[in-house]
mmCIF file with all atom_site columns, C-alpha atoms in Angstrom:
data_model
loop_
_atom_site.group_PDB
_atom_site.id
_atom_site.type_symbol
_atom_site.label_atom_id
_atom_site.label_alt_id
_atom_site.label_comp_id
_atom_site.label_asym_id
_atom_site.label_entity_id
_atom_site.label_seq_id
_atom_site.pdbx_PDB_ins_code
_atom_site.Cartn_x
_atom_site.Cartn_y
_atom_site.Cartn_z
_atom_site.occupancy
_atom_site.B_iso_or_equiv
_atom_site.pdbx_formal_charge
_atom_site.auth_seq_id
_atom_site.auth_comp_id
_atom_site.auth_asym_id
_atom_site.auth_atom_id
_atom_site.pdbx_PDB_model_num
ATOM 1   C CA . MET A 1 1   ? -33.170 -60.982 43.443  1.00 0.00 ? 23  MET A CA 1
ATOM 2   C CA . MET A 1 2   ? -33.141 -63.103 40.289  1.00 0.00 ? 24  MET A CA 1
ATOM 3   C CA . THR A 1 3   ? -31.571 -61.652 37.135  1.00 0.00 ? 25  THR A CA 1
ATOM 4   C CA . THR A 1 4   ? -32.366 -62.622 33.596  1.00 0.00 ? 26  THR A CA 1
ATOM 5   C CA . ASN A 1 5   ? -29.802 -62.762 30.874  1.00 0.00 ? 27  ASN A CA 1
ATOM 6   C CA . ALA A 1 6   ? -30.674 -60.185 28.209  1.00 0.00 ? 28  ALA A CA 1
ATOM 7   C CA . ASN A 1 7   ? -28.801 -62.107 25.538  1.00 0.00 ? 29  ASN A CA 1
ATOM 8   C CA . PRO A 1 8   ? -31.146 -64.746 24.044  1.00 0.00 ? 30  PRO A CA 1
ATOM 9   C CA . LEU A 1 9   ? -28.218 -66.550 22.377  1.00 0.00 ? 31  LEU A CA 1
ATOM 10  C CA . SER A 1 10  ? -26.823 -67.442 25.776  1.00 0.00 ? 32  SER A CA 1
ATOM 11  C CA . ARG A 1 11  ? -29.875 -69.622 26.425  1.00 0.00 ? 33  ARG A CA 1
ATOM 12  C CA . LEU A 1 12  ? -29.178 -71.716 23.304  1.00 0.00 ? 34  LEU A CA 1
ATOM 13  C CA . THR A 1 13  ? -27.083 -74.824 23.245  1.00 0.00 ? 35  THR A CA 1
ATOM 14  C CA . LEU A 1 14  ? -23.717 -74.634 21.537  1.00 0.00 ? 36  LEU A CA 1
ATOM 15  C CA . ALA A 1 15  ? -25.165 -76.564 18.589  1.00 0.00 ? 37  ALA A CA 1
ATOM 16  C CA . ARG A 1 16  ? -28.001 -74.064 18.236  1.00 0.00 ? 38  ARG A CA 1
ATOM 17  C CA . GLN A 1 17  ? -25.592 -71.150 18.499  1.00 0.00 ? 39  GLN A CA 1
ATOM 18  C CA . PHE A 1 18  ? -23.513 -72.707 15.751  1.00 0.00 ? 40  PHE A CA 1
ATOM 19  C CA . MET A 1 19  ? -26.594 -73.033 13.535  1.00 0.00 ? 41  MET A CA 1
ATOM 20  C CA . VAL A 1 20  ? -27.557 -69.378 14.086  1.00 0.00 ? 42  VAL A CA 1
ATOM 21  C CA . ALA A 1 21  ? -24.020 -68.218 13.338  1.00 0.00 ? 43  ALA A CA 1
ATOM 22  C CA . SER A 1 22  ? -23.950 -70.413 10.237  1.00 0.00 ? 44  SER A CA 1
ATOM 23  C CA . LEU A 1 23  ? -27.237 -68.929 9.041   1.00 0.00 ? 45  LEU A CA 1
ATOM 24  C CA . ILE A 1 24  ? -25.853 -65.409 9.397   1.00 0.00 ? 46  ILE A CA 1
ATOM 25  C CA . ILE A 1 25  ? -22.712 -66.404 7.493   1.00 0.00 ? 47  ILE A CA 1
ATOM 26  C CA . LEU A 1 26  ? -24.868 -68.082 4.830   1.00 0.00 ? 48  LEU A CA 1
ATOM 27  C CA . VAL A 1 27  ? -26.930 -64.953 4.215   1.00 0.00 ? 49  VAL A CA 1
ATOM 28  C CA . ALA A 1 28  ? -23.866 -62.693 4.147   1.00 0.00 ? 50  ALA A CA 1
ATOM 29  C CA . ALA A 1 29  ? -21.988 -65.054 1.822   1.00 0.00 ? 51  ALA A CA 1
ATOM 30  C CA . ALA A 1 30  ? -24.955 -65.415 -0.539  1.00 0.00 ? 52  ALA A CA 1
ATOM 31  C CA . LEU A 1 31  ? -25.519 -61.663 -0.736  1.00 0.00 ? 53  LEU A CA 1
ATOM 32  C CA . GLY A 1 32  ? -21.836 -60.903 -1.197  1.00 0.00 ? 54  GLY A CA 1
ATOM 33  C CA . LEU A 1 33  ? -21.243 -63.609 -3.781  1.00 0.00 ? 55  LEU A CA 1
ATOM 34  C CA . GLY A 1 34  ? -24.442 -62.702 -5.631  1.00 0.00 ? 56  GLY A CA 1
ATOM 35  C CA . TRP A 1 35  ? -23.343 -59.066 -5.804  1.00 0.00 ? 57  TRP A CA 1
ATOM 36  C CA . TRP A 1 36  ? -19.868 -60.069 -7.032  1.00 0.00 ? 58  TRP A CA 1
ATOM 37  C CA . VAL A 1 37  ? -21.263 -62.353 -9.741  1.00 0.00 ? 59  VAL A CA 1
ATOM 38  C CA . GLY A 1 38  ? -23.631 -59.587 -10.831 1.00 0.00 ? 60  GLY A CA 1
ATOM 39  C CA . GLN A 1 39  ? -20.737 -57.160 -11.143 1.00 0.00 ? 61  GLN A CA 1
ATOM 40  C CA . GLN A 1 40  ? -18.740 -59.616 -13.238 1.00 0.00 ? 62  GLN A CA 1
ATOM 41  C CA . ILE A 1 41  ? -21.664 -60.269 -15.573 1.00 0.00 ? 63  ILE A CA 1
ATOM 42  C CA . GLU A 1 42  ? -22.353 -56.559 -15.942 1.00 0.00 ? 64  GLU A CA 1
ATOM 43  C CA . ARG A 1 43  ? -18.712 -55.812 -16.802 1.00 0.00 ? 65  ARG A CA 1
ATOM 44  C CA . SER A 1 44  ? -18.662 -58.658 -19.309 1.00 0.00 ? 66  SER A CA 1
ATOM 45  C CA . VAL A 1 45  ? -21.847 -57.516 -21.032 1.00 0.00 ? 67  VAL A CA 1
ATOM 46  C CA . VAL A 1 46  ? -20.736 -53.880 -21.155 1.00 0.00 ? 68  VAL A CA 1
ATOM 47  C CA . HIS A 1 47  ? -17.335 -54.881 -22.564 1.00 0.00 ? 69  HIS A CA 1
ATOM 48  C CA . ARG A 1 48  ? -18.896 -57.171 -25.160 1.00 0.00 ? 70  ARG A CA 1
ATOM 49  C CA . THR A 1 49  ? -21.384 -54.464 -26.147 1.00 0.00 ? 71  THR A CA 1
ATOM 50  C CA . ALA A 1 50  ? -18.577 -51.950 -26.610 1.00 0.00 ? 72  ALA A CA 1
ATOM 51  C CA . GLU A 1 51  ? -16.706 -54.335 -28.919 1.00 0.00 ? 73  GLU A CA 1
ATOM 52  C CA . THR A 1 52  ? -19.822 -55.183 -30.939 1.00 0.00 ? 74  THR A CA 1
ATOM 53  C CA . THR A 1 53  ? -20.783 -51.514 -31.269 1.00 0.00 ? 75  THR A CA 1
ATOM 54  C CA . ALA A 1 54  ? -17.284 -50.573 -32.469 1.00 0.00 ? 76  ALA A CA 1
ATOM 55  C CA . LEU A 1 55  ? -17.525 -53.198 -35.224 1.00 0.00 ? 77  LEU A CA 1
ATOM 56  C CA . PHE A 1 56  ? -21.004 -51.945 -36.159 1.00 0.00 ? 78  PHE A CA 1
ATOM 57  C CA . VAL A 1 57  ? -19.718 -48.381 -36.387 1.00 0.00 ? 79  VAL A CA 1
ATOM 58  C CA . ASP A 1 58  ? -16.755 -49.338 -38.570 1.00 0.00 ? 80  ASP A CA 1
ATOM 59  C CA . SER A 1 59  ? -18.859 -51.483 -40.899 1.00 0.00 ? 81  SER A CA 1
ATOM 60  C CA . PHE A 1 60  ? -22.124 -49.567 -41.228 1.00 0.00 ? 82  PHE A CA 1
ATOM 61  C CA . VAL A 1 61  ? -21.919 -46.096 -39.683 1.00 0.00 ? 83  VAL A CA 1
ATOM 62  C CA . ALA A 1 62  ? -18.504 -44.795 -40.733 1.00 0.00 ? 84  ALA A CA 1
ATOM 63  C CA . PRO A 1 63  ? -19.151 -45.065 -44.508 1.00 0.00 ? 85  PRO A CA 1
ATOM 64  C CA . ASN A 1 64  ? -22.064 -42.635 -44.097 1.00 0.00 ? 86  ASN A CA 1
ATOM 65  C CA . LEU A 1 65  ? -20.028 -40.097 -42.116 1.00 0.00 ? 87  LEU A CA 1
ATOM 66  C CA . GLN A 1 66  ? -16.972 -39.654 -44.329 1.00 0.00 ? 88  GLN A CA 1
ATOM 67  C CA . GLU A 1 67  ? -18.192 -36.263 -45.557 1.00 0.00 ? 89  GLU A CA 1
ATOM 68  C CA . LEU A 1 68  ? -17.590 -34.889 -42.040 1.00 0.00 ? 90  LEU A CA 1
ATOM 69  C CA . SER A 1 69  ? -13.900 -34.623 -42.918 1.00 0.00 ? 91  SER A CA 1
ATOM 70  C CA . THR A 1 70  ? -14.773 -31.625 -45.102 1.00 0.00 ? 92  THR A CA 1
ATOM 71  C CA . ALA A 1 71  ? -18.304 -30.615 -43.990 1.00 0.00 ? 93  ALA A CA 1
ATOM 72  C CA . ASP A 1 72  ? -19.871 -29.627 -40.666 1.00 0.00 ? 94  ASP A CA 1
ATOM 73  C CA . ARG A 1 73  ? -23.149 -31.423 -41.255 1.00 0.00 ? 95  ARG A CA 1
ATOM 74  C CA . LEU A 1 74  ? -24.562 -34.531 -42.916 1.00 0.00 ? 96  LEU A CA 1
ATOM 75  C CA . SER A 1 75  ? -26.332 -34.565 -46.239 1.00 0.00 ? 97  SER A CA 1
ATOM 76  C CA . PRO A 1 76  ? -30.003 -35.624 -46.400 1.00 0.00 ? 98  PRO A CA 1
ATOM 77  C CA . ALA A 1 77  ? -28.966 -38.771 -48.293 1.00 0.00 ? 99  ALA A CA 1
ATOM 78  C CA . HIS A 1 78  ? -26.637 -39.916 -45.519 1.00 0.00 ? 100 HIS A CA 1
ATOM 79  C CA . ILE A 1 79  ? -29.164 -39.028 -42.827 1.00 0.00 ? 101 ILE A CA 1
ATOM 80  C CA . ALA A 1 80  ? -31.676 -41.243 -44.610 1.00 0.00 ? 102 ALA A CA 1
ATOM 81  C CA . ALA A 1 81  ? -29.071 -44.035 -44.833 1.00 0.00 ? 103 ALA A CA 1
ATOM 82  C CA . LEU A 1 82  ? -28.449 -43.800 -41.075 1.00 0.00 ? 104 LEU A CA 1
ATOM 83  C CA . ASP A 1 83  ? -32.199 -43.982 -40.451 1.00 0.00 ? 105 ASP A CA 1
ATOM 84  C CA . ARG A 1 84  ? -32.309 -47.256 -42.368 1.00 0.00 ? 106 ARG A CA 1
ATOM 85  C CA . LEU A 1 85  ? -29.530 -48.762 -40.238 1.00 0.00 ? 107 LEU A CA 1
ATOM 86  C CA . LEU A 1 86  ? -31.919 -48.993 -37.297 1.00 0.00 ? 108 LEU A CA 1
ATOM 87  C CA . GLU A 1 87  ? -34.286 -51.092 -39.377 1.00 0.00 ? 109 GLU A CA 1
ATOM 88  C CA . ASP A 1 88  ? -32.051 -53.161 -41.649 1.00 0.00 ? 110 ASP A CA 1
ATOM 89  C CA . THR A 1 89  ? -29.464 -54.625 -39.229 1.00 0.00 ? 111 THR A CA 1
ATOM 90  C CA . PRO A 1 90  ? -29.861 -56.963 -36.209 1.00 0.00 ? 112 PRO A CA 1
ATOM 91  C CA . LEU A 1 91  ? -27.972 -54.621 -33.872 1.00 0.00 ? 113 LEU A CA 1
ATOM 92  C CA . GLY A 1 92  ? -29.873 -51.632 -35.218 1.00 0.00 ? 114 GLY A CA 1
ATOM 93  C CA . ARG A 1 93  ? -33.162 -53.208 -34.189 1.00 0.00 ? 115 ARG A CA 1
ATOM 94  C CA . GLN A 1 94  ? -31.878 -53.468 -30.592 1.00 0.00 ? 116 GLN A CA 1
ATOM 95  C CA . ILE A 1 95  ? -30.993 -49.774 -30.435 1.00 0.00 ? 117 ILE A CA 1
ATOM 96  C CA . VAL A 1 96  ? -33.362 -47.432 -28.634 1.00 0.00 ? 118 VAL A CA 1
ATOM 97  C CA . ALA A 1 97  ? -31.603 -44.210 -29.672 1.00 0.00 ? 119 ALA A CA 1
ATOM 98  C CA . PHE A 1 98  ? -28.684 -43.288 -31.940 1.00 0.00 ? 120 PHE A CA 1
ATOM 99  C CA . LYS A 1 99  ? -26.765 -40.023 -32.276 1.00 0.00 ? 121 LYS A CA 1
ATOM 100 C CA . VAL A 1 100 ? -23.718 -38.646 -34.067 1.00 0.00 ? 122 VAL A CA 1
ATOM 101 C CA . TRP A 1 101 ? -21.696 -35.871 -32.421 1.00 0.00 ? 123 TRP A CA 1
ATOM 102 C CA . ASP A 1 102 ? -19.122 -33.347 -33.579 1.00 0.00 ? 124 ASP A CA 1
ATOM 103 C CA . ALA A 1 103 ? -16.178 -32.125 -31.511 1.00 0.00 ? 125 ALA A CA 1
ATOM 104 C CA . THR A 1 104 ? -18.142 -29.189 -30.039 1.00 0.00 ? 126 THR A CA 1
ATOM 105 C CA . GLY A 1 105 ? -20.932 -31.287 -28.523 1.00 0.00 ? 127 GLY A CA 1
ATOM 106 C CA . ARG A 1 106 ? -23.366 -30.613 -31.366 1.00 0.00 ? 128 ARG A CA 1
ATOM 107 C CA . VAL A 1 107 ? -25.743 -33.351 -32.495 1.00 0.00 ? 129 VAL A CA 1
ATOM 108 C CA . LEU A 1 108 ? -25.190 -33.998 -36.207 1.00 0.00 ? 130 LEU A CA 1
ATOM 109 C CA . TYR A 1 109 ? -27.615 -36.896 -36.408 1.00 0.00 ? 131 TYR A CA 1
ATOM 110 C CA . SER A 1 110 ? -30.288 -38.347 -34.168 1.00 0.00 ? 132 SER A CA 1
ATOM 111 C CA . ALA A 1 111 ? -33.034 -40.897 -34.590 1.00 0.00 ? 133 ALA A CA 1
ATOM 112 C CA . GLU A 1 112 ? -35.155 -38.076 -33.133 1.00 0.00 ? 134 GLU A CA 1
ATOM 113 C CA . PRO A 1 113 ? -34.851 -35.311 -35.788 1.00 0.00 ? 135 PRO A CA 1
ATOM 114 C CA . GLU A 1 114 ? -35.699 -32.532 -33.327 1.00 0.00 ? 136 GLU A CA 1
ATOM 115 C CA . ALA A 1 115 ? -32.389 -33.159 -31.533 1.00 0.00 ? 137 ALA A CA 1
ATOM 116 C CA . ILE A 1 116 ? -30.266 -32.454 -34.633 1.00 0.00 ? 138 ILE A CA 1
ATOM 117 C CA . GLY A 1 117 ? -28.367 -29.186 -34.314 1.00 0.00 ? 139 GLY A CA 1
ATOM 118 C CA . GLN A 1 118 ? -28.653 -28.957 -30.515 1.00 0.00 ? 140 GLN A CA 1
ATOM 119 C CA . VAL A 1 119 ? -25.457 -28.440 -28.506 1.00 0.00 ? 141 VAL A CA 1
ATOM 120 C CA . PHE A 1 120 ? -24.871 -30.070 -25.113 1.00 0.00 ? 142 PHE A CA 1
ATOM 121 C CA . PRO A 1 121 ? -22.018 -30.154 -22.570 1.00 0.00 ? 143 PRO A CA 1
ATOM 122 C CA . MET A 1 122 ? -19.560 -32.892 -23.488 1.00 0.00 ? 144 MET A CA 1
ATOM 123 C CA . GLY A 1 123 ? -19.738 -35.664 -20.893 1.00 0.00 ? 145 GLY A CA 1
ATOM 124 C CA . GLU A 1 124 ? -16.959 -38.045 -19.975 1.00 0.00 ? 146 GLU A CA 1
ATOM 125 C CA . GLY A 1 125 ? -18.084 -40.756 -22.416 1.00 0.00 ? 147 GLY A CA 1
ATOM 126 C CA . LEU A 1 126 ? -18.124 -38.364 -25.374 1.00 0.00 ? 148 LEU A CA 1
ATOM 127 C CA . GLN A 1 127 ? -14.746 -36.924 -24.438 1.00 0.00 ? 149 GLN A CA 1
ATOM 128 C CA . THR A 1 128 ? -13.302 -40.428 -24.134 1.00 0.00 ? 150 THR A CA 1
ATOM 129 C CA . ALA A 1 129 ? -14.524 -41.296 -27.629 1.00 0.00 ? 151 ALA A CA 1
ATOM 130 C CA . TRP A 1 130 ? -12.947 -38.162 -29.061 1.00 0.00 ? 152 TRP A CA 1
ATOM 131 C CA . ARG A 1 131 ? -9.661  -39.386 -27.583 1.00 0.00 ? 153 ARG A CA 1
ATOM 132 C CA . GLY A 1 132 ? -10.062 -42.534 -29.681 1.00 0.00 ? 154 GLY A CA 1
ATOM 133 C CA . GLU A 1 133 ? -11.493 -45.002 -27.153 1.00 0.00 ? 155 GLU A CA 1
ATOM 134 C CA . VAL A 1 134 ? -14.846 -46.773 -27.050 1.00 0.00 ? 156 VAL A CA 1
ATOM 135 C CA . SER A 1 135 ? -16.808 -45.948 -23.893 1.00 0.00 ? 157 SER A CA 1
ATOM 136 C CA . SER A 1 136 ? -19.738 -48.026 -22.639 1.00 0.00 ? 158 SER A CA 1
ATOM 137 C CA . GLU A 1 137 ? -21.711 -47.964 -19.377 1.00 0.00 ? 159 GLU A CA 1
ATOM 138 C CA . ILE A 1 138 ? -25.190 -48.311 -17.931 1.00 0.00 ? 160 ILE A CA 1
ATOM 139 C CA . SER A 1 139 ? -26.567 -44.769 -17.829 1.00 0.00 ? 161 SER A CA 1
ATOM 140 C CA . GLU A 1 140 ? -29.162 -43.370 -15.434 1.00 0.00 ? 162 GLU A CA 1
ATOM 141 C CA . LEU A 1 141 ? -29.998 -40.823 -18.186 1.00 0.00 ? 163 LEU A CA 1
ATOM 142 C CA . GLU A 1 142 ? -29.448 -37.799 -15.977 1.00 0.00 ? 164 GLU A CA 1
ATOM 143 C CA . ASP A 1 143 ? -27.541 -35.635 -18.503 1.00 0.00 ? 165 ASP A CA 1
ATOM 144 C CA . PRO A 1 144 ? -29.261 -32.721 -20.304 1.00 0.00 ? 166 PRO A CA 1
ATOM 145 C CA . GLU A 1 145 ? -28.955 -34.547 -23.642 1.00 0.00 ? 167 GLU A CA 1
ATOM 146 C CA . ASN A 1 146 ? -31.052 -37.459 -22.313 1.00 0.00 ? 168 ASN A CA 1
ATOM 147 C CA . VAL A 1 147 ? -34.434 -35.729 -22.269 1.00 0.00 ? 169 VAL A CA 1
ATOM 148 C CA . LEU A 1 148 ? -35.842 -37.897 -25.054 1.00 0.00 ? 170 LEU A CA 1
ATOM 149 C CA . GLU A 1 149 ? -34.316 -41.112 -23.673 1.00 0.00 ? 171 GLU A CA 1
ATOM 150 C CA . ARG A 1 150 ? -35.672 -40.459 -20.166 1.00 0.00 ? 172 ARG A CA 1
ATOM 151 C CA . ALA A 1 151 ? -39.170 -40.366 -21.638 1.00 0.00 ? 173 ALA A CA 1
ATOM 152 C CA . GLN A 1 152 ? -38.733 -44.028 -22.653 1.00 0.00 ? 174 GLN A CA 1
ATOM 153 C CA . ARG A 1 153 ? -36.602 -45.663 -19.931 1.00 0.00 ? 175 ARG A CA 1
ATOM 154 C CA . SER A 1 154 ? -34.994 -45.056 -16.556 1.00 0.00 ? 176 SER A CA 1
ATOM 155 C CA . GLN A 1 155 ? -31.781 -46.869 -17.540 1.00 0.00 ? 177 GLN A CA 1
ATOM 156 C CA . LEU A 1 156 ? -30.090 -47.652 -20.850 1.00 0.00 ? 178 LEU A CA 1
ATOM 157 C CA . LEU A 1 157 ? -26.763 -49.120 -21.920 1.00 0.00 ? 179 LEU A CA 1
ATOM 158 C CA . GLU A 1 158 ? -24.920 -46.139 -23.423 1.00 0.00 ? 180 GLU A CA 1
ATOM 159 C CA . THR A 1 159 ? -21.981 -46.577 -25.818 1.00 0.00 ? 181 THR A CA 1
ATOM 160 C CA . TYR A 1 160 ? -19.799 -43.950 -27.509 1.00 0.00 ? 182 TYR A CA 1
ATOM 161 C CA . SER A 1 161 ? -17.594 -45.038 -30.406 1.00 0.00 ? 183 SER A CA 1
ATOM 162 C CA . PRO A 1 162 ? -15.169 -42.873 -32.411 1.00 0.00 ? 184 PRO A CA 1
ATOM 163 C CA . VAL A 1 163 ? -15.671 -42.636 -36.169 1.00 0.00 ? 185 VAL A CA 1
ATOM 164 C CA . ARG A 1 164 ? -12.474 -42.336 -38.203 1.00 0.00 ? 186 ARG A CA 1
ATOM 165 C CA . LEU A 1 165 ? -11.722 -41.050 -41.663 1.00 0.00 ? 187 LEU A CA 1
ATOM 166 C CA . SER A 1 166 ? -11.312 -44.034 -43.950 1.00 0.00 ? 188 SER A CA 1
ATOM 167 C CA . GLY A 1 167 ? -7.704  -45.186 -44.152 1.00 0.00 ? 189 GLY A CA 1
ATOM 168 C CA . SER A 1 168 ? -6.492  -42.974 -41.308 1.00 0.00 ? 190 SER A CA 1
ATOM 169 C CA . ASP A 1 169 ? -6.609  -42.491 -37.539 1.00 0.00 ? 191 ASP A CA 1
ATOM 170 C CA . GLU A 1 170 ? -8.288  -39.076 -37.813 1.00 0.00 ? 192 GLU A CA 1
ATOM 171 C CA . ILE A 1 171 ? -11.518 -38.961 -35.803 1.00 0.00 ? 193 ILE A CA 1
ATOM 172 C CA . ILE A 1 172 ? -14.256 -37.119 -37.689 1.00 0.00 ? 194 ILE A CA 1
ATOM 173 C CA . GLY A 1 173 ? -17.212 -37.821 -35.402 1.00 0.00 ? 195 GLY A CA 1
ATOM 174 C CA . VAL A 1 174 ? -18.545 -39.905 -32.541 1.00 0.00 ? 196 VAL A CA 1
ATOM 175 C CA . ALA A 1 175 ? -21.472 -42.305 -32.741 1.00 0.00 ? 197 ALA A CA 1
ATOM 176 C CA . GLU A 1 176 ? -23.574 -42.840 -29.614 1.00 0.00 ? 198 GLU A CA 1
ATOM 177 C CA . PHE A 1 177 ? -25.953 -45.742 -29.096 1.00 0.00 ? 199 PHE A CA 1
ATOM 178 C CA . TYR A 1 178 ? -28.493 -46.559 -26.403 1.00 0.00 ? 200 TYR A CA 1
ATOM 179 C CA . GLN A 1 179 ? -29.669 -50.132 -25.884 1.00 0.00 ? 201 GLN A CA 1
ATOM 180 C CA . THR A 1 180 ? -32.104 -51.607 -23.374 1.00 0.00 ? 202 THR A CA 1
ATOM 181 C CA . VAL A 1 181 ? -30.792 -53.369 -20.276 1.00 0.00 ? 203 VAL A CA 1
ATOM 182 C CA . ASP A 1 182 ? -33.726 -55.798 -20.048 1.00 0.00 ? 204 ASP A CA 1
ATOM 183 C CA . ALA A 1 183 ? -31.680 -58.830 -21.136 1.00 0.00 ? 205 ALA A CA 1
ATOM 184 C CA . LEU A 1 184 ? -28.813 -57.847 -18.838 1.00 0.00 ? 206 LEU A CA 1
ATOM 185 C CA . GLN A 1 185 ? -31.094 -57.479 -15.817 1.00 0.00 ? 207 GLN A CA 1
ATOM 186 C CA . SER A 1 186 ? -32.685 -60.855 -16.555 1.00 0.00 ? 208 SER A CA 1
ATOM 187 C CA . ASP A 1 187 ? -29.245 -62.507 -16.770 1.00 0.00 ? 209 ASP A CA 1
ATOM 188 C CA . LEU A 1 188 ? -28.195 -60.864 -13.501 1.00 0.00 ? 210 LEU A CA 1
ATOM 189 C CA . ALA A 1 189 ? -31.322 -62.036 -11.670 1.00 0.00 ? 211 ALA A CA 1
ATOM 190 C CA . THR A 1 190 ? -30.936 -65.607 -12.967 1.00 0.00 ? 212 THR A CA 1
ATOM 191 C CA . ALA A 1 191 ? -27.245 -65.782 -12.063 1.00 0.00 ? 213 ALA A CA 1
ATOM 192 C CA . GLN A 1 192 ? -27.807 -64.389 -8.571  1.00 0.00 ? 214 GLN A CA 1
ATOM 193 C CA . GLU A 1 193 ? -30.623 -66.880 -7.919  1.00 0.00 ? 215 GLU A CA 1
ATOM 194 C CA . ARG A 1 194 ? -28.308 -69.723 -8.901  1.00 0.00 ? 216 ARG A CA 1
ATOM 195 C CA . VAL A 1 195 ? -25.596 -68.406 -6.595  1.00 0.00 ? 217 VAL A CA 1
ATOM 196 C CA . TRP A 1 196 ? -28.011 -68.137 -3.676  1.00 0.00 ? 218 TRP A CA 1
ATOM 197 C CA . LEU A 1 197 ? -29.320 -71.651 -4.284  1.00 0.00 ? 219 LEU A CA 1
ATOM 198 C CA . ALA A 1 198 ? -25.807 -73.078 -4.574  1.00 0.00 ? 220 ALA A CA 1
ATOM 199 C CA . VAL A 1 199 ? -24.655 -71.392 -1.369  1.00 0.00 ? 221 VAL A CA 1
ATOM 200 C CA . GLY A 1 200 ? -27.857 -72.463 0.401   1.00 0.00 ? 222 GLY A CA 1
ATOM 201 C CA . HIS A 1 201 ? -27.494 -76.107 -0.632  1.00 0.00 ? 223 HIS A CA 1
ATOM 202 C CA . HIS A 1 202 ? -23.830 -76.125 0.360   1.00 0.00 ? 224 HIS A CA 1
ATOM 203 C CA . ARG A 1 203 ? -24.513 -74.626 3.797   1.00 0.00 ? 225 ARG A CA 1
ATOM 204 C CA . ALA A 1 204 ? -27.527 -76.888 4.345   1.00 0.00 ? 226 ALA A CA 1
ATOM 205 C CA . GLY A 1 205 ? -25.331 -79.892 3.669   1.00 0.00 ? 227 GLY A CA 1
ATOM 206 C CA . ILE A 1 206 ? -22.815 -78.718 6.252   1.00 0.00 ? 228 ILE A CA 1
ATOM 207 C CA . LEU A 1 207 ? -25.536 -78.150 8.860   1.00 0.00 ? 229 LEU A CA 1
ATOM 208 C CA . MET A 1 208 ? -27.028 -81.591 8.252   1.00 0.00 ? 230 MET A CA 1
ATOM 209 C CA . ALA A 1 209 ? -23.614 -83.202 8.571   1.00 0.00 ? 231 ALA A CA 1
ATOM 210 C CA . THR A 1 210 ? -22.914 -81.462 11.854  1.00 0.00 ? 232 THR A CA 1
ATOM 211 C CA . GLY A 1 211 ? -26.452 -81.483 13.235  1.00 0.00 ? 233 GLY A CA 1
#
């Protein structure tokens, strides 16, 4: 009785087997390297956004929040000034949503007035900011406070930045910003395509040299 070999690779020449193995390695390498590059770009963008937001808060937001050192809410004049920040500054025009929080999780200011006065559980990012650190990450907008943001996007770049009393280290509030991730996703896609092309050309050259 004749038997057939169930393994199709065994019927290939050694050269063909090498080409198949190389193709598998090529795909795995391209996917892995593309993922790694994407992670590095994402970290870089998030870090840069955190730094830029902190500067924005110190320069434009903090002066309008100094009354929080003695009051538990913002005056109408300062609320109006914060509204104008979203229109009068380059970074402000990139911001989808903007909030100011007190230490109890109460919204003191929001670009959506109906959110002012609401209290929410304090998430990790808000707690980190109250400890004096800037926190920035891509958010899936799953928290209870994100009802209004979820109506606009499925993902946003979320940044919390502490606001200090002028001339001191005392934290009197936390500013929260949401920015779109459209530019980041475009950069990621472009970088990953370049990685895949580079790996493909490199592997193709090896195959041609050994073919």
